[in-house]
Short mmCIF file of C-alpha atoms and ligand atoms in Angstrom, two decimals:
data_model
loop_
_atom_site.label_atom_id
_atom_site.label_comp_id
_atom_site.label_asym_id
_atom_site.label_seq_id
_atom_site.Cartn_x
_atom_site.Cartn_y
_atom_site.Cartn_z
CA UNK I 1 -3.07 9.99 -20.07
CA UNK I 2 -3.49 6.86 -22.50
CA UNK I 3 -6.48 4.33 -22.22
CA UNK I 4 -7.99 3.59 -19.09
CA UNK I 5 -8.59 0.05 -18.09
CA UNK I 6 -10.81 -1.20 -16.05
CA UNK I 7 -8.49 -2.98 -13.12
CA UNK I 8 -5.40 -1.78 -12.54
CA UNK I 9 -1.87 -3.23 -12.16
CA UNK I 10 -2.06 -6.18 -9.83
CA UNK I 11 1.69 -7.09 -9.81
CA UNK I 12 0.64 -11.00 -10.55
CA UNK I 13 -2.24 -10.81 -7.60
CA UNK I 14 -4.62 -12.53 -9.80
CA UNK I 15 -7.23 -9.83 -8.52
CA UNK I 16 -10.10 -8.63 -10.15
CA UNK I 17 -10.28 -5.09 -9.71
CA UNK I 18 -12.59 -4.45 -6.30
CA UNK I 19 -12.61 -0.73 -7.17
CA UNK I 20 -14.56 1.08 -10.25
CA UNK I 21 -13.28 4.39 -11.08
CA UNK I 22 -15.25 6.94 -9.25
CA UNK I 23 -15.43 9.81 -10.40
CA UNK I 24 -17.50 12.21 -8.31
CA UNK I 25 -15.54 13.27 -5.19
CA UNK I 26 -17.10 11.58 -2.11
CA UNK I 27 -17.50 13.86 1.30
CA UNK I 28 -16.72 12.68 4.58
CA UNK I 29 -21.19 13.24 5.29
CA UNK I 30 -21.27 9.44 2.95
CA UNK I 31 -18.94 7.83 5.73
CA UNK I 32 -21.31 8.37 8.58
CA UNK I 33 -23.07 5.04 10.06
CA UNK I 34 -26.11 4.77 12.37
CA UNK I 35 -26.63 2.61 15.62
CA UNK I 36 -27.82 -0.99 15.70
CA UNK I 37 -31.13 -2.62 17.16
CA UNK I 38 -30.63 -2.97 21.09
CA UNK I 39 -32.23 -6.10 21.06
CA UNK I 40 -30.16 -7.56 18.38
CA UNK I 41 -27.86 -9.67 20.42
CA UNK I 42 -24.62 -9.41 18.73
CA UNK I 43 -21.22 -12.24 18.73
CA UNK I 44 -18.53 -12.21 16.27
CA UNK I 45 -14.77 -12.24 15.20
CA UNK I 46 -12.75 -9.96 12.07
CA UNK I 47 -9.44 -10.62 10.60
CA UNK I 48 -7.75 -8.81 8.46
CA UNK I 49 -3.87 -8.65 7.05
CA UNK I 50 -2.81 -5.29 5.06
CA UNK I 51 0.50 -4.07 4.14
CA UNK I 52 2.73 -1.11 5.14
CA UNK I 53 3.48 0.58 1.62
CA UNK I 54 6.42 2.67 0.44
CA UNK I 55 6.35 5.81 -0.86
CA UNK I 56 7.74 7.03 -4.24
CA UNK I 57 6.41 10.78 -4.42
CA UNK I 58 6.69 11.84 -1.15
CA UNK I 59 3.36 13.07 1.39
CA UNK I 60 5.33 15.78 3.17
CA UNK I 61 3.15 18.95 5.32
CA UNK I 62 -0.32 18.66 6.24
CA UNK I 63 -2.99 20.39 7.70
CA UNK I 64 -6.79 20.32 9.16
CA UNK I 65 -7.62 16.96 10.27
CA UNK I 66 -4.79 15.07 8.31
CA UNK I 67 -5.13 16.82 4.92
CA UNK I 68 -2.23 16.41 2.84
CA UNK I 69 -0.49 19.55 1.23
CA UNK I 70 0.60 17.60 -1.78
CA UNK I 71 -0.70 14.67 -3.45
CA UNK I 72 1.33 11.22 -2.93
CA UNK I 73 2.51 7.73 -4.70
CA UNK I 74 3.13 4.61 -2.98
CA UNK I 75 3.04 0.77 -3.66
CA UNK I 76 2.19 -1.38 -1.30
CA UNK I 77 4.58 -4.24 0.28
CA UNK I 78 3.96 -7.98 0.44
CA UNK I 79 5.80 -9.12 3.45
CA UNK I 80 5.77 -6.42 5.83
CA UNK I 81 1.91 -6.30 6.69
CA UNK I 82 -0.17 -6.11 10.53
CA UNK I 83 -3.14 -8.87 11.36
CA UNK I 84 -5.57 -7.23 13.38
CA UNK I 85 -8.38 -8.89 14.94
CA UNK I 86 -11.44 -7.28 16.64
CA UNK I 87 -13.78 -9.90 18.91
CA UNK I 88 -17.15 -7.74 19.67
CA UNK I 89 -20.38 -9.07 21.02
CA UNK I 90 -22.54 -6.52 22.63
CA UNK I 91 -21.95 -4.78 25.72
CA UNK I 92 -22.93 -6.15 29.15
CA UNK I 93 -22.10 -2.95 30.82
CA UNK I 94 -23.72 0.63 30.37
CA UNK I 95 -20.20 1.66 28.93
CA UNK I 96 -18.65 -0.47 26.30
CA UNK I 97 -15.66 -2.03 27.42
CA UNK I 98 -12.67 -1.69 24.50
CA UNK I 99 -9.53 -3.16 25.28
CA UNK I 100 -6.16 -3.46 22.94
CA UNK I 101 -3.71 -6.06 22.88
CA UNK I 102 -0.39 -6.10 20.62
CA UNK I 103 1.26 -9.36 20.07
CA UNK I 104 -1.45 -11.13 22.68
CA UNK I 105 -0.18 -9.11 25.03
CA UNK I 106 -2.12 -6.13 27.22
CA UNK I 107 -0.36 -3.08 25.81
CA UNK I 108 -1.86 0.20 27.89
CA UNK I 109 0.70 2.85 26.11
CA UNK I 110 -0.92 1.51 22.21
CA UNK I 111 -3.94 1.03 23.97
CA UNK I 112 -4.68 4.48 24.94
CA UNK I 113 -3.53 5.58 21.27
CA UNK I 114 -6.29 2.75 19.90
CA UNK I 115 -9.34 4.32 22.20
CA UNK I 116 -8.66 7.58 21.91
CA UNK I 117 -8.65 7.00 17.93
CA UNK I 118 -11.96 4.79 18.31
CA UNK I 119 -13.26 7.98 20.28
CA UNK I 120 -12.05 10.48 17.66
CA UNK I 121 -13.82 8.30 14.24
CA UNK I 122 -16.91 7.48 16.54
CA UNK I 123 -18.93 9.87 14.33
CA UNK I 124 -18.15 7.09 11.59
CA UNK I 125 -19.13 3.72 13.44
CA UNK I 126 -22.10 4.80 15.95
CA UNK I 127 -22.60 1.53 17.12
CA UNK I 128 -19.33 0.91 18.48
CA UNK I 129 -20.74 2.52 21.89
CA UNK I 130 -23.10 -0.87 21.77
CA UNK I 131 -20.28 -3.16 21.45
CA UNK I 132 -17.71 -4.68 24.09
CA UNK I 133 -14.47 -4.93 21.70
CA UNK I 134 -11.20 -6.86 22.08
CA UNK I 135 -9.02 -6.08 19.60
CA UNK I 136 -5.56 -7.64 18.91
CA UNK I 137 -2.95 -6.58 16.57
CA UNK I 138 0.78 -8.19 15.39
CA UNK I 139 2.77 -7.18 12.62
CA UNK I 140 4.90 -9.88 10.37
CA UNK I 141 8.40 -7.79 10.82
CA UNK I 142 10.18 -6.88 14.35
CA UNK I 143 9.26 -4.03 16.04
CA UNK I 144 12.96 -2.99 15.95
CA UNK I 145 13.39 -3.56 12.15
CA UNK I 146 13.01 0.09 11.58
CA UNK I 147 10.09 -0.11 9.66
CA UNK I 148 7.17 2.25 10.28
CA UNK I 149 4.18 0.12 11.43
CA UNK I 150 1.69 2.87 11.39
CA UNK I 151 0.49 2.56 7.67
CA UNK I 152 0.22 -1.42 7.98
CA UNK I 153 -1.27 -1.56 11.45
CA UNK I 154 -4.17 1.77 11.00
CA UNK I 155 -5.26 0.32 7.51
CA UNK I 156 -5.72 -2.88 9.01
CA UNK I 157 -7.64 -1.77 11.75
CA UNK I 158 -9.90 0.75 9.47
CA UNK I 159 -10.99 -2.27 7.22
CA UNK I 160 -12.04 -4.57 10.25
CA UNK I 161 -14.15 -1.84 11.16
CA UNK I 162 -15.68 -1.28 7.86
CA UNK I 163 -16.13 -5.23 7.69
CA UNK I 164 -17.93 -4.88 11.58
CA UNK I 165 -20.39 -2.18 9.53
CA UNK I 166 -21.03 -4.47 6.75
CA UNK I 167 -21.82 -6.93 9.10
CA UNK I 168 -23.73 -5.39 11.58
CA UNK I 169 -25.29 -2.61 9.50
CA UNK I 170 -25.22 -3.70 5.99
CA UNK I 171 -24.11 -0.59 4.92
CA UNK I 172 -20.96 -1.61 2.47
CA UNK I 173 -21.63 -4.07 0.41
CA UNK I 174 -20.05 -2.30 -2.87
CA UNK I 175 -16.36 -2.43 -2.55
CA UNK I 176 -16.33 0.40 -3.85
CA UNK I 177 -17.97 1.78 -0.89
CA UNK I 178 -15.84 -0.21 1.40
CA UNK I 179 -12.44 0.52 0.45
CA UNK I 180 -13.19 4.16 0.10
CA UNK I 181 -14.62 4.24 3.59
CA UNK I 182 -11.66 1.72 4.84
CA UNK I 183 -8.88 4.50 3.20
CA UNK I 184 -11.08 7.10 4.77
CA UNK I 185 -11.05 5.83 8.37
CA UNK I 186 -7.44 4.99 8.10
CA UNK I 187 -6.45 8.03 6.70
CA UNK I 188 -7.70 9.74 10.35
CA UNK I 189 -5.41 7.12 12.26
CA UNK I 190 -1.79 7.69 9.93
CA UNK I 191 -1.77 9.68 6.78
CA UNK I 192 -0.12 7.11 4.69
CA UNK I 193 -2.43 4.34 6.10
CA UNK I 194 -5.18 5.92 3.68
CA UNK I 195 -2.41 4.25 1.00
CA UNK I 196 -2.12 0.45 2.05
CA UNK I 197 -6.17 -0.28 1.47
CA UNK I 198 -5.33 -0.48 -2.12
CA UNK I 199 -2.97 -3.08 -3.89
CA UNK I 200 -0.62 -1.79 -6.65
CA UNK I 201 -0.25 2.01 -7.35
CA UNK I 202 -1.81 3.93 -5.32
CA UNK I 203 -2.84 8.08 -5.24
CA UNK I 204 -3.31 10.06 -2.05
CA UNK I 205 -4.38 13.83 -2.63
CA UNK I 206 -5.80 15.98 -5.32
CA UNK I 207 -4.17 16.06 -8.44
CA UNK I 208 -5.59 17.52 -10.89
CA UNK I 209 -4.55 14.70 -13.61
CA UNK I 210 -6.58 11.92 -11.54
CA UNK I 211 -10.00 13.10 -11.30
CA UNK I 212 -11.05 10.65 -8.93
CA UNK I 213 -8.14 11.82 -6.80
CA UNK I 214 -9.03 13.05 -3.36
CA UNK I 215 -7.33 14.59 -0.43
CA UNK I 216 -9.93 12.80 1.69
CA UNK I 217 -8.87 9.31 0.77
CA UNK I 218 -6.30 7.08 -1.42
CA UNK I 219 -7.33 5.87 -5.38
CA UNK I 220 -5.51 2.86 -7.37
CA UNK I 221 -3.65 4.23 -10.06
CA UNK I 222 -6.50 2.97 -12.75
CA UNK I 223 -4.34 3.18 -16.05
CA UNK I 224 -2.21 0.32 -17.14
CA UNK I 225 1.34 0.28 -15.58
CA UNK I 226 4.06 -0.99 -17.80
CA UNK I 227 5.05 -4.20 -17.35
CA UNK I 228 8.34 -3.64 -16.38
CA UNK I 229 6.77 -1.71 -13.02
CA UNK I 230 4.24 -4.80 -12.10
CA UNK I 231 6.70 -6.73 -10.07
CA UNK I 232 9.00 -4.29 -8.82
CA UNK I 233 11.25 -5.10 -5.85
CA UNK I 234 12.08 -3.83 -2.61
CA UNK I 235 15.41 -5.11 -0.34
CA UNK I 236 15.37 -2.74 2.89
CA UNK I 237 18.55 -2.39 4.08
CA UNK I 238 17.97 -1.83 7.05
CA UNK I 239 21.06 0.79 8.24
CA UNK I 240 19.36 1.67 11.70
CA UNK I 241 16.33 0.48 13.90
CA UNK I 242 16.66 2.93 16.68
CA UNK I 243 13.75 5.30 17.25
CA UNK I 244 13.87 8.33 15.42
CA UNK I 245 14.63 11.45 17.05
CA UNK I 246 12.14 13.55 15.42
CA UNK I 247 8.41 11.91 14.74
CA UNK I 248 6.79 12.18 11.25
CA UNK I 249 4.27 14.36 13.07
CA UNK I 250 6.77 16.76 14.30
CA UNK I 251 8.66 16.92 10.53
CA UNK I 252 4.86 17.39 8.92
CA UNK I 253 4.40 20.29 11.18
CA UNK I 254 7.87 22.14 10.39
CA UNK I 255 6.68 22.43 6.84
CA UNK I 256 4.14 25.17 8.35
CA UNK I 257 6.13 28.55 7.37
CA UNK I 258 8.92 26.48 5.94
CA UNK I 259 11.23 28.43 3.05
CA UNK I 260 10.81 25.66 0.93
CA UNK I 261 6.92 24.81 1.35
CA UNK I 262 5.56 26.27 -2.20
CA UNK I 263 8.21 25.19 -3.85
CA UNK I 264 8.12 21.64 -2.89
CA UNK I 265 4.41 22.00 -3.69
CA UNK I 266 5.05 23.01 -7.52
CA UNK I 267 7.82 20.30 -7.40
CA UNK I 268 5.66 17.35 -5.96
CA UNK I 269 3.02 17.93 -8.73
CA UNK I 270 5.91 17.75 -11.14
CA UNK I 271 6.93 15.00 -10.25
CA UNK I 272 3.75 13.04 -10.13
CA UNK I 273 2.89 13.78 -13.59
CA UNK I 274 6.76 12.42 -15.04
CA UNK I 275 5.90 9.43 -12.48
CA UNK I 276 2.25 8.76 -13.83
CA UNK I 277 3.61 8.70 -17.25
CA UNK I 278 6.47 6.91 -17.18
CA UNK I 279 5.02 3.92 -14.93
CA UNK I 280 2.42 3.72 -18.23
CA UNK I 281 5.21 4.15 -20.80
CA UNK I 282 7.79 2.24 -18.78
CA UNK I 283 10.55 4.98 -18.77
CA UNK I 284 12.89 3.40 -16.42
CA UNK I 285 15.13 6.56 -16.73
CA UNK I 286 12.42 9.40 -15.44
CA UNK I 287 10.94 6.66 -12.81
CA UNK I 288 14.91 6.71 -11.36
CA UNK I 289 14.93 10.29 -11.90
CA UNK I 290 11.75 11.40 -10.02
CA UNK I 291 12.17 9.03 -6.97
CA UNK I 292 15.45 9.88 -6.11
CA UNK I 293 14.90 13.07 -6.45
CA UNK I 294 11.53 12.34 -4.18
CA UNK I 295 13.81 10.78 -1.70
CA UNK I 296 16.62 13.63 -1.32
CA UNK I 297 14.19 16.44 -1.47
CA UNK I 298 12.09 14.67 1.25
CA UNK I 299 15.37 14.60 3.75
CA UNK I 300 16.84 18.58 1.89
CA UNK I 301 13.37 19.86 3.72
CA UNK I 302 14.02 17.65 6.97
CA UNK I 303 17.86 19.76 6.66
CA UNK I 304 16.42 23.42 5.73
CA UNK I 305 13.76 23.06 8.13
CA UNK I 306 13.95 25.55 11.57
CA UNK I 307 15.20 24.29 13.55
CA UNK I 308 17.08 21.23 10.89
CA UNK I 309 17.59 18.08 11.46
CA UNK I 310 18.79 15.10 9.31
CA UNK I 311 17.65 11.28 10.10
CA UNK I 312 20.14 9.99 7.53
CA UNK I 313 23.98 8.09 8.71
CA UNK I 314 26.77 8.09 7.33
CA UNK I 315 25.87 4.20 5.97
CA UNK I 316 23.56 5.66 4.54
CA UNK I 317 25.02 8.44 2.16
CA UNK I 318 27.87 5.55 1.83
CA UNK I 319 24.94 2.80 0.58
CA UNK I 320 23.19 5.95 -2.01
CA UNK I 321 26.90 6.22 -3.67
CA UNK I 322 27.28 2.56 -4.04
CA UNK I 323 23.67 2.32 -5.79
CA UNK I 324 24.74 5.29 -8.08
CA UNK I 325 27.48 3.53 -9.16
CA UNK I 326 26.49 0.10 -9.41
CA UNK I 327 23.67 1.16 -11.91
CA UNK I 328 26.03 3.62 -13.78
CA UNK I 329 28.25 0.44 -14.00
CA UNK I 330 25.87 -1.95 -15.50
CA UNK I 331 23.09 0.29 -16.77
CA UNK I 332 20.10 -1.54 -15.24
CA UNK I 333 17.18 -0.75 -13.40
CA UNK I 334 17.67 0.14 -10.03
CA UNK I 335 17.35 3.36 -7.58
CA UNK I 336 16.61 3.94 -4.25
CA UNK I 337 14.18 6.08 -2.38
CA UNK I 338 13.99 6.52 1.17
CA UNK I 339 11.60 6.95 4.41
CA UNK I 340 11.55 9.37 7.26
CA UNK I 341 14.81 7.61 8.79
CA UNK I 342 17.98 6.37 7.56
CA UNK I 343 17.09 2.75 5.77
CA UNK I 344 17.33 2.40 1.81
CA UNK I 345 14.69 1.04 0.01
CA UNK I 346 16.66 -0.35 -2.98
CA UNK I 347 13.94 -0.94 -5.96
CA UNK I 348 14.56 -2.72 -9.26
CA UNK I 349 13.17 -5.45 -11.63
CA UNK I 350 12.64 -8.94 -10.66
CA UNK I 351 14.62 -10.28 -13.62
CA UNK I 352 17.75 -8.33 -12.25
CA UNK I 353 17.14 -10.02 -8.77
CA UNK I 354 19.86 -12.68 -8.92
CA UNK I 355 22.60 -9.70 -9.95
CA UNK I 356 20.85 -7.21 -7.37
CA UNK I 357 21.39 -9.45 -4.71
CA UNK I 358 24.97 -10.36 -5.51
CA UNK I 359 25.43 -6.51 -5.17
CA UNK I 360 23.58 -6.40 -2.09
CA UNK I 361 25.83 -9.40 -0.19
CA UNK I 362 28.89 -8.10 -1.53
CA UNK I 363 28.65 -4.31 -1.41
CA UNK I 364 26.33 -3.04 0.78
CA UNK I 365 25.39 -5.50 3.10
CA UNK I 366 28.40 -4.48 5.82
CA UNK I 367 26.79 -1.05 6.09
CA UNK I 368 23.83 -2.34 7.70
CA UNK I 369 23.07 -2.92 11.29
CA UNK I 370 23.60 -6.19 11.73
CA UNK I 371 23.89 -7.04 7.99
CA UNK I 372 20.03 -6.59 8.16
CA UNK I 373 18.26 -6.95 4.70
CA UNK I 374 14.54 -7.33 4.26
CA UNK I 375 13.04 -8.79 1.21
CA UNK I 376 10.09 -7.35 0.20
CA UNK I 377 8.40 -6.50 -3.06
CA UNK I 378 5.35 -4.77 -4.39
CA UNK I 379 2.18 -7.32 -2.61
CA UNK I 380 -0.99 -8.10 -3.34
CA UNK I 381 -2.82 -5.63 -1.27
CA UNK I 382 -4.47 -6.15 2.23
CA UNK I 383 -7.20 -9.37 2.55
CA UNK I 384 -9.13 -10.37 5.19
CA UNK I 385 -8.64 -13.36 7.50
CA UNK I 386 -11.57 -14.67 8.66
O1 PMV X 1 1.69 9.05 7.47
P1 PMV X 1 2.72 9.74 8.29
O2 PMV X 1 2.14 10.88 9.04
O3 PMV X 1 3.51 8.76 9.12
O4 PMV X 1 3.77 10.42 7.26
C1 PMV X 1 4.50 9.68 6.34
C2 PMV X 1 5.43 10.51 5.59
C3 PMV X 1 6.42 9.77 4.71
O5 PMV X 1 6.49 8.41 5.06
C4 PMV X 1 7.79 10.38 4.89
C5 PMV X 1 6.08 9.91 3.24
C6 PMV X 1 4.91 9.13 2.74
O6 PMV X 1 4.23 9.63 1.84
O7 PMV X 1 4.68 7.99 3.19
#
């Protein structure tokens, strides 16, 4: 590993780092809360925006209470993000009353996800039994755009209740603190979530190389990222926004007893250590290399699993070809790496942007559904609202 700095890559965020390297592990025992005053009469409102993130070395198999088998990569995305707001005051009732809207509307199906989560992290936030909630969430990209929400819209909802603590217990006033406990609580709600507290590159899981690394919670990368990796860019072509016919949760869970499952262990840790040092040393050609191969081994273990299945379409092994070539042809930047469904994430520099999206409109553009193309690109982290 080379020098350590003190921030880490903020992608032109003009951030100052909100997060010192820890490094002693924190146990779930420092996330616990206590109760509030009964006689403290209690009003207020929480905002905050934070981004769905994509990842580049893939979290694939789990166990215990949403432990990850391998460690994983991600950056997170600036235009594809959830607002969730939470209006408490304290309860008139002798239960608290906690309701969940999505879009301003009364959704009961996310709803009963929402409490049952609240329920499950009570441990965490005690005084949430004290407090009549209303919570309302929206995300900034259609529901049918194929993206997964889950990341965006559990991170969002873990910091405004770690902002709720800080305000009505006081107990998080170093960011440190506060993020850790935010990637924490959102780790419980979506794996990935734990991901999208942080901006730039981010860790989730042990790995050895990272000392602050954690399988409890996400860590920003903390050593300088090449320059050439600060701004990267992400079009999602978006080849299919149906509902997938097998759930994350279900393709996590055929990794238990899979063929394949040490293997892809010894491979993900691989991988992560060419990634770590080529973001520092800018080596376009092993950043190319490991997240493709990310991306294909995350859908080979979808295929070898019992019994298989494959969430990828035709368009889509027709749109990986084209990128092969197109970057063969004019030897720059750019790769692909893909979700748990069929869309391409095509990544590359912003100074190949104008030729990128010439390639885009002209070449792959027809193989989406309904020529859709989202423009996203490596954000600025989440941030709070009001
Ligand atoms: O966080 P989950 O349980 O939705 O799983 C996400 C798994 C992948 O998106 C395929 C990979 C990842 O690391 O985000």
């Amino acid at each position: 590993m080379q020098s350590r700095k003190t921030g880490h890559t903020d992608g032109g965020c003009n951030k100052n780092s909100y997060f010192c390297t820890k490094l002693t592990a924190v146990s779930p025992k420092h996330f616990l809360s206590s109760l509030i005053s009964e006689t403290q009469k209690m009003s207020g409102r929480i905002g905050w925006q934070s981004p769905s993130n994509i990842a580049l070395i893939k979290y694939w198999g789990k166990y215990g209470q949403q432990m990850p088998t391998n460690a994983s990569l991600s950056f997170g995305l600036s235009n594809a993000f959830t607002q969730t707001e939470i209006e408490y005051s304290s309860k008139e009732n002798e239960n608290a009353n906690h309701r969940f809207f999505f879009e301003g509307k009364e959704n009961k199906n996310f709803e009963s996800k929402v409490l049952k989560y609240l329920e499950d992290i009570s441990i965490y936030f005690p005084f949430l039994k004290q407090l009549d909630l209303k919570i309302d969430s929206r995300n900034s990209f259609p529901h049918s755009a194929g993206i997964a929400s889950s990341a965006s819209s559990m991170s969002a909802l873990a910091l405004c209740l770690c902002s709720l603590e800080q305000e009505l217990v006081g107990s998080l006033q170093e960011p440190d603190a506060f993020y850790t406990k935010a990637s924490f609580i959102a780790r419980l709600g979506s794996g990935s979530a734990c991901r999208s507290v942080f901006h730039g590159y981010t860790v989730w899981g042990d790995f050895n190389e990272l000392i602050e690394s954690s399988n409890e919670y996400a860590v920003p990368f903390s050593y300088e990222v090449h320059p050439l990796f600060s701004q990267i860019q992400d079009s999602i072509l978006i080849v299919s926004s149906e509902e997938k016919l097998v759930s994350s949760r279900a393709g996590h869970a055929l990794m238990d007893g899979h063929p394949f499952a040490e293997a892809r262990i010894a491979q993900s840790k691989q991988n992560m250590s060419w990634l770590l040092a080529a973001l520092q040393q800018g080596d376009t050609d092993r950043f190319v290399e490991v997240v493709e191969n990310e991306a294909m081994s995350l859908h080979a273990l979808m295929m070898s699993s019992k019994p298989w299945y494959s969430l990828l379409h035709a368009n889509t092994w027709i749109i990986l070809e084209k990128i092969r070539n197109f970057r063969e042809k004019t030897e720059i930047f750019v790769c692909f790496t893909l979700d748990a469904g069929p869309n391409v994430h095509l990544l590359y520099s912003l100074e190949d942007k104008i030729l990128v999206d010439q390639f885009v409109e002209n070449e792959l553009k027809a193989y989406c559904d309904n020529q859709q193309v989202i423009e996203d690109k490596m954000g600025c982290g989440p941030k709070r609202i009001f």
